[in-house]
PDB file of C-alpha atoms and ligand atoms in Angstrom:
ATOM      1  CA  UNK Q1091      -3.081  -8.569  20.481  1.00 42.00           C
ATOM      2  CA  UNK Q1092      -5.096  -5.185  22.429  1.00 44.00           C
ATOM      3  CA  UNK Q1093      -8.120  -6.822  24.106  1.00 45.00           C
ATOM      4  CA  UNK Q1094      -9.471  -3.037  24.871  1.00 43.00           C
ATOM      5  CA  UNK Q1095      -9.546  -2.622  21.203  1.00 44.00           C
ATOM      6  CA  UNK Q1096     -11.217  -5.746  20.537  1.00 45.00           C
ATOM      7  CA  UNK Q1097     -13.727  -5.228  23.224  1.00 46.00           C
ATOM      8  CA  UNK Q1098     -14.723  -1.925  21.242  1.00 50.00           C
ATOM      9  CA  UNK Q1099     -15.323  -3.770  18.000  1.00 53.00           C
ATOM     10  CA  UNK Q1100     -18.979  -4.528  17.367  1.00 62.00           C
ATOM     11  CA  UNK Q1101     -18.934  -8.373  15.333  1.00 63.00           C
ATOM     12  CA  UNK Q1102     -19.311  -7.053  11.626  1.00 68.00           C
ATOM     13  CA  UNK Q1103     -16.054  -4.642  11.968  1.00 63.00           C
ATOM     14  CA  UNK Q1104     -14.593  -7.926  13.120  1.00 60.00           C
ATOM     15  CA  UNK Q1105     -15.555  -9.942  10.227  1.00 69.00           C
ATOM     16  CA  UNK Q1106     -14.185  -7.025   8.215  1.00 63.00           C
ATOM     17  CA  UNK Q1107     -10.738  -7.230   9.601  1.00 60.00           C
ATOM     18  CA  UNK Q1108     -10.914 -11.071   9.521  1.00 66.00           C
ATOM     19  CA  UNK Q1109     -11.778 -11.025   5.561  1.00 61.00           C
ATOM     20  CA  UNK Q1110      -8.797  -8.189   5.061  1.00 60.00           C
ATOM     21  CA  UNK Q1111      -6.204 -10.669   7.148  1.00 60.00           C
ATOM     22  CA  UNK Q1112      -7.265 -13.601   5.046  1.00 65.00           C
ATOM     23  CA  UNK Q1113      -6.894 -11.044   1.479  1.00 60.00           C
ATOM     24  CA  UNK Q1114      -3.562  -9.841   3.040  1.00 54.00           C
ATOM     25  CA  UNK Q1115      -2.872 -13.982   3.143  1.00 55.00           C
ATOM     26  CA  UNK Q1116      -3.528 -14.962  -0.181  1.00 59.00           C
ATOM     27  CA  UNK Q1117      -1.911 -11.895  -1.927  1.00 57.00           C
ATOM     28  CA  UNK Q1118       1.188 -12.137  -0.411  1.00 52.00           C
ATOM     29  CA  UNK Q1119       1.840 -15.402  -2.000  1.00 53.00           C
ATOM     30  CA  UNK Q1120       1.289 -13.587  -5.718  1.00 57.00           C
ATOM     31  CA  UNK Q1121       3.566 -10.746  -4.169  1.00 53.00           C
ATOM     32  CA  UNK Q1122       6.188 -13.193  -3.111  1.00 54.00           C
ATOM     33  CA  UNK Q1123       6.654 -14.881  -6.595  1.00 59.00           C
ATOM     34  CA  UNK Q1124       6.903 -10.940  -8.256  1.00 58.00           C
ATOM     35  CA  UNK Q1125       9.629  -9.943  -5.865  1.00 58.00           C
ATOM     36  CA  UNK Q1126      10.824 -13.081  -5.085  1.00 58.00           C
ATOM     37  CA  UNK Q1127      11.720 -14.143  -8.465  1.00 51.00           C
ATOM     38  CA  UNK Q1128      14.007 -10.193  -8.865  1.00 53.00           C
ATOM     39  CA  UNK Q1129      15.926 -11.433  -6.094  1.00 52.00           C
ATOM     40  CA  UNK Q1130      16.925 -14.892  -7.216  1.00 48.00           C
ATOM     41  CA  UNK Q1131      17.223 -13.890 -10.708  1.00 48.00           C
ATOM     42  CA  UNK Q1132      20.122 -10.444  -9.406  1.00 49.00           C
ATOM     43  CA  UNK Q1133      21.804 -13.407  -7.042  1.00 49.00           C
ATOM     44  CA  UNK Q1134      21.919 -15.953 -10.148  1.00 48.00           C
ATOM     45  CA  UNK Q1135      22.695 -12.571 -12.537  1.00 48.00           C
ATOM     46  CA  UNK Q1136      25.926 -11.928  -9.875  1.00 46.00           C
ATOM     47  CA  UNK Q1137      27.262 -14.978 -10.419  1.00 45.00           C
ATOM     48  CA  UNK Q1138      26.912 -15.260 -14.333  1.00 46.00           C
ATOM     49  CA  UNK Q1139      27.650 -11.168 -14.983  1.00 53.00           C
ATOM     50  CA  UNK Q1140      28.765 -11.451 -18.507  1.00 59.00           C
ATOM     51  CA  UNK Q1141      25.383 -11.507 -20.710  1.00 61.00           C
ATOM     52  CA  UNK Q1142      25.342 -14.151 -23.642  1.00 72.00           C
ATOM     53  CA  UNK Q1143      26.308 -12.691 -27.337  1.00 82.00           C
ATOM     54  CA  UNK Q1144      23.784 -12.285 -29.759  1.00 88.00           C
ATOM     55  CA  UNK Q1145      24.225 -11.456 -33.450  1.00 94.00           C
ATOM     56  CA  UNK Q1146      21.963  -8.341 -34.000  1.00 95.00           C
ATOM     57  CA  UNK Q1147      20.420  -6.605 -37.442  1.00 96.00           C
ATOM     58  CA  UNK Q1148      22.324  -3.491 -38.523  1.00 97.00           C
ATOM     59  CA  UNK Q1149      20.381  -1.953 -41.380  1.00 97.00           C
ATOM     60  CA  UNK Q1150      21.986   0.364 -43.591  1.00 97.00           C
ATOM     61  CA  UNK Q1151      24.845  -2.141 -44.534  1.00 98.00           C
ATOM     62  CA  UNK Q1152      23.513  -3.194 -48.355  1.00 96.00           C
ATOM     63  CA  UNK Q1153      23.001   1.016 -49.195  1.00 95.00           C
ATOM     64  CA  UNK Q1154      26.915   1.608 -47.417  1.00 96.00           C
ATOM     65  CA  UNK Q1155      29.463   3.101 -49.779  1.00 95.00           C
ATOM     66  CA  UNK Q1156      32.796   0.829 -50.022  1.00 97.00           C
ATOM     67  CA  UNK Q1157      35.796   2.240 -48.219  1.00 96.00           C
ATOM     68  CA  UNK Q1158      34.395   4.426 -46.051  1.00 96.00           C
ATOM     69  CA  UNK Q1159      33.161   4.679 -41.998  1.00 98.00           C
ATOM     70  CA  UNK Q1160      29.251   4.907 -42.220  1.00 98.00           C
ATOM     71  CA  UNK Q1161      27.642   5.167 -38.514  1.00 98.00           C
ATOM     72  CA  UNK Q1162      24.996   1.996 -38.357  1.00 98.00           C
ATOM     73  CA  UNK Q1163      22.515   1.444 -35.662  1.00 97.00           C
ATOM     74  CA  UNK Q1164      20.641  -1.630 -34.490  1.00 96.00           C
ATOM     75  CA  UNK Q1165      18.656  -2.753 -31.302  1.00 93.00           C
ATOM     76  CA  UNK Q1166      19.070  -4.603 -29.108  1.00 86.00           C
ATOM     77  CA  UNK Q1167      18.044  -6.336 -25.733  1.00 84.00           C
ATOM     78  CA  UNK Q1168      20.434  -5.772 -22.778  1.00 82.00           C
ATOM     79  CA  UNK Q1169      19.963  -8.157 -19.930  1.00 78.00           C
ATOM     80  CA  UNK Q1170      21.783  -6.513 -16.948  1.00 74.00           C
ATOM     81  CA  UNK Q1171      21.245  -8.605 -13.641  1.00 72.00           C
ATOM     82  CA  UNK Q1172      17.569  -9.495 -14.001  1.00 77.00           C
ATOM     83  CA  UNK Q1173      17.178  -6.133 -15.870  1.00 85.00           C
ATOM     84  CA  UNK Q1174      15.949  -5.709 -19.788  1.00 87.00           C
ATOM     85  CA  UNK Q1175      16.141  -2.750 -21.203  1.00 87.00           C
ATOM     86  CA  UNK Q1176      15.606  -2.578 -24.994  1.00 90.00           C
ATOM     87  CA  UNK Q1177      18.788  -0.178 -26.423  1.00 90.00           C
ATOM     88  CA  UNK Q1178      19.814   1.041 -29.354  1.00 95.00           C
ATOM     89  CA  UNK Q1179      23.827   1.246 -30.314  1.00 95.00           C
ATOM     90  CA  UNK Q1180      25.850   2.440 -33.000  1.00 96.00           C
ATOM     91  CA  UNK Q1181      29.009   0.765 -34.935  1.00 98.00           C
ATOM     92  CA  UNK Q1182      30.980   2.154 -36.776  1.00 98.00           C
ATOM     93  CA  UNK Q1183      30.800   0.197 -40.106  1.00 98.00           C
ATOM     94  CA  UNK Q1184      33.744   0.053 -42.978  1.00 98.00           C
ATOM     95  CA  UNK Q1185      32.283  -1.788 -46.188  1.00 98.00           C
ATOM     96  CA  UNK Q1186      35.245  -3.270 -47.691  1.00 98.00           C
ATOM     97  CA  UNK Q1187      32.365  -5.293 -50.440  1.00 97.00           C
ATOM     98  CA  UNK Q1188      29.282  -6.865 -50.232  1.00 97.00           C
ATOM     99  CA  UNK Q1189      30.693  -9.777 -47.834  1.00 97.00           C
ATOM    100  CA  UNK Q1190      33.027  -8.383 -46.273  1.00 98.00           C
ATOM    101  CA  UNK Q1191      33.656  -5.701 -43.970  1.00 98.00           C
ATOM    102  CA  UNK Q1192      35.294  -4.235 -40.784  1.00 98.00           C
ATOM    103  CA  UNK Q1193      33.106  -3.055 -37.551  1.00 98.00           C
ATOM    104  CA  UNK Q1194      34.416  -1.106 -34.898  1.00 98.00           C
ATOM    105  CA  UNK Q1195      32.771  -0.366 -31.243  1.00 98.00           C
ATOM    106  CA  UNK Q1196      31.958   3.312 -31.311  1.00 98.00           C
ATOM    107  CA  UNK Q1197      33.305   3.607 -27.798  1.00 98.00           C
ATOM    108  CA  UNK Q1198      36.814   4.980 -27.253  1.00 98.00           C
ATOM    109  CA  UNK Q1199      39.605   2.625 -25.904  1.00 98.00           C
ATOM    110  CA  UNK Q1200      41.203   5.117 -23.782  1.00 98.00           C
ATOM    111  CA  UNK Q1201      38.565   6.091 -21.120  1.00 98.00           C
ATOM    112  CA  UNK Q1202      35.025   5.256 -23.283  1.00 98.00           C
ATOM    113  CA  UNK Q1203      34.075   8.362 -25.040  1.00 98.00           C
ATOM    114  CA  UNK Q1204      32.366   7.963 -28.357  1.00 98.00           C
ATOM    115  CA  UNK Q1205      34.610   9.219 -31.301  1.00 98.00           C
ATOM    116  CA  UNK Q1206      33.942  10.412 -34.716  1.00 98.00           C
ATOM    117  CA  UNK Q1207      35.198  10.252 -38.183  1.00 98.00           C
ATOM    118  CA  UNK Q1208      36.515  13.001 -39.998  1.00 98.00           C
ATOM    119  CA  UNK Q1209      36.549  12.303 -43.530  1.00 96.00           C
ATOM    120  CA  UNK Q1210      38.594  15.106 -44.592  1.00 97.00           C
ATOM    121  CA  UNK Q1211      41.428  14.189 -42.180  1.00 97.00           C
ATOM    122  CA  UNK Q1212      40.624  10.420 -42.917  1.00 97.00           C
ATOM    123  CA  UNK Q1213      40.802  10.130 -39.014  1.00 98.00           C
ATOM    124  CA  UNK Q1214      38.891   8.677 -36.548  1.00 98.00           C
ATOM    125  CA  UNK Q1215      39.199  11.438 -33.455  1.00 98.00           C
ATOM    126  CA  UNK Q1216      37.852  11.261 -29.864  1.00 98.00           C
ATOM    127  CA  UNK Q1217      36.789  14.352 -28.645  1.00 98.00           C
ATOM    128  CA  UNK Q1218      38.035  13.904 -25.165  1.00 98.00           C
ATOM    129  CA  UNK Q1219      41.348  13.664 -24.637  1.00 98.00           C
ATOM    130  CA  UNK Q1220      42.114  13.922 -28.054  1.00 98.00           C
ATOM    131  CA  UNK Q1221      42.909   9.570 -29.212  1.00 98.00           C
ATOM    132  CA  UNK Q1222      43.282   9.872 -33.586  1.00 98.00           C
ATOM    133  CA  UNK Q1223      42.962   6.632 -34.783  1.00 98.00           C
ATOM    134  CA  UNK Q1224      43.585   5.601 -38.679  1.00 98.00           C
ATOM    135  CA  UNK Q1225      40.579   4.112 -40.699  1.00 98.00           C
ATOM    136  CA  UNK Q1226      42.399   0.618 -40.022  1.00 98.00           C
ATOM    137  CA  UNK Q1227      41.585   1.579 -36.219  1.00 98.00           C
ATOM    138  CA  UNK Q1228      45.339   1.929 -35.592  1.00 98.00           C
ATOM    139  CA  UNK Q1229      46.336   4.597 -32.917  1.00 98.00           C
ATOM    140  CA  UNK Q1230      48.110   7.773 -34.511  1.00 98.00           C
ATOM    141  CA  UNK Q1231      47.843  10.223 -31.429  1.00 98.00           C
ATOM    142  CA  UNK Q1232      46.889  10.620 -27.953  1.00 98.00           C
ATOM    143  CA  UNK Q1233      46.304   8.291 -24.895  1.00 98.00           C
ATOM    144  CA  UNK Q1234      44.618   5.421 -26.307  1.00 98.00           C
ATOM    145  CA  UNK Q1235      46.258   2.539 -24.971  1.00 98.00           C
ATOM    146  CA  UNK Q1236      45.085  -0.222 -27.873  1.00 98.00           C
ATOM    147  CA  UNK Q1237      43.415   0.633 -31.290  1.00 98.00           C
ATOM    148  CA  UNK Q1238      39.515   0.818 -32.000  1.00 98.00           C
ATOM    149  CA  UNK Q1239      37.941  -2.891 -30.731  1.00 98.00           C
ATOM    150  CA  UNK Q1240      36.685  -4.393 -33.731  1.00 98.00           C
ATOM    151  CA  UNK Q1241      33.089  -6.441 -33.022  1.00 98.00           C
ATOM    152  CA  UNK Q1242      32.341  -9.682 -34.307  1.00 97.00           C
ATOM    153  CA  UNK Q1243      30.277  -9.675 -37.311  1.00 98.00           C
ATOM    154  CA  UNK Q1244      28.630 -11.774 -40.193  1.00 97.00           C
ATOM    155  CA  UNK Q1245      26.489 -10.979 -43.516  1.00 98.00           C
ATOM    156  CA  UNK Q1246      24.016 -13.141 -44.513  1.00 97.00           C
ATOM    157  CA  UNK Q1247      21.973 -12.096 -47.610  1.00 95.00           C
ATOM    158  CA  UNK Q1248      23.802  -9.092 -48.159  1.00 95.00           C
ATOM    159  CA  UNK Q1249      22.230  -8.136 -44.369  1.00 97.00           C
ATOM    160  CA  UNK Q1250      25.099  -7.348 -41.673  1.00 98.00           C
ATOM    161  CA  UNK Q1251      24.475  -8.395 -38.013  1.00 97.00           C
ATOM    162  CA  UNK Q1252      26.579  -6.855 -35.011  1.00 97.00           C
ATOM    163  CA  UNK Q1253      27.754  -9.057 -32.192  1.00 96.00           C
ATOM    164  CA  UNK Q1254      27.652  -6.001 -29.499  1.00 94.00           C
ATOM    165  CA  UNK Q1255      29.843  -6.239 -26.608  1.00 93.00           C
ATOM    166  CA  UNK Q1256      31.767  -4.036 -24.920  1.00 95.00           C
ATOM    167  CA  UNK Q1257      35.878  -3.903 -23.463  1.00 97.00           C
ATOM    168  CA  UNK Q1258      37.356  -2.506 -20.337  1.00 97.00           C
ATOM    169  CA  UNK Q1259      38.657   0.880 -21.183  1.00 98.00           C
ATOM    170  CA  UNK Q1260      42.165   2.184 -20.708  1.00 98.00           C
ATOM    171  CA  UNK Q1261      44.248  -1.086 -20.918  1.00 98.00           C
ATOM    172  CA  UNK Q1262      46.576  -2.059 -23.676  1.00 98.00           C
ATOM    173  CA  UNK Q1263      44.699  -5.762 -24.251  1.00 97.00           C
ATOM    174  CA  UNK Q1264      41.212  -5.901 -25.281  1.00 97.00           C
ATOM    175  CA  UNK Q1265      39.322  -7.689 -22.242  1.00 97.00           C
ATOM    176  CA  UNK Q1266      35.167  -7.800 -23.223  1.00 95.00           C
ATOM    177  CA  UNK Q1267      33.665  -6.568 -19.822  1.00 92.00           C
TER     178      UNK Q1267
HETATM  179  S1  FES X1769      38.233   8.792 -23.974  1.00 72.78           S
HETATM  180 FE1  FES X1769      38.919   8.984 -25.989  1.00 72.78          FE
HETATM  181  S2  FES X1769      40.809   9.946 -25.816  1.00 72.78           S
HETATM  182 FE2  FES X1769      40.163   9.711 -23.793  1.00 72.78          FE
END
């Protein structure tokens, strides 16, 4: 502590900077439980990385032709260390009837580009390196080392829910990430 500066003080500046210490005090213990809690919650979030499944509501599935890829969309939360983010994803959705069905991750096998469907070819084809997958998500050209991941799904009430997850790219076996 500077005893010149404290000499300079007159006693109500003091009481002033006494009051701020003891505010300073009792806000940091607030402060530690908001920044504290982050921290435990990224160190905990290290050790269990993989986030827990969750079945989530993909409209559009009653209204879906048979027989043919329809892009569906649904949201969902995604819990990333001790972040939430609320996200929306596509699948891509084959009807095959009312309880049954086929749903593949939109994302490419090969390095994780999003492909398409081309209904005149009757090919699934990723723009960027070229992957052509059949509507059965088997591969008919390119690099894709595996066919399209299929997601876990299940229809209750003639309403489809997605199991999201996602699989490391560019490897022949399909490892969720
Ligand atoms: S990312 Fe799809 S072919 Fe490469």
């Amino acid at each position: 502590m500077n005893d010149s500066i404290h000499h300079s003080i007159d006693p109500e500046d003091m009481q002033r900077r006494r009051f701020l210490k003891r505010a300073v005090g009792i806000l940091s213990v607030p402060l530690a439980a908001v920044f504290g809690y982050p921290l435990v919650a990224a160190l905990v979030g290290s050790i269990y990385r993989k986030s827990p499944l969750a079945f989530s509501k993909t409209p559009g599935f009653t209204a879906a032709p048979e027989g043919q890829p329809i892009e569906l969309s649904f949201d969902y939360v995604k819990t990333d260390a001790y972040l939430r983010q609320d996200v929306v994803e596509d699948v891509w959705v084959i009807k095959h009837s009312p309880v049954k069905a086929t749903v593949f991750s939109p994302i490419c096998p090969h390095m994780g580009c999003r492909y398409n469907w081309h209904s005149k070819m009757q090919e699934f084809i990723c723009p960027c390196h070229g992957s052509v997958f059949s509507v059965t998500g088997k591969v008919l050209g390119g690099p894709s080392p595996r066919p399209l991941d299929t997601l876990s799904y299940k229809i209750e009430g003639g309403t489809l829910y997605v199991e999201w997850e996602r699989f490391e790219p560019g490897i022949a076996e399909k490892v969720r990430i």
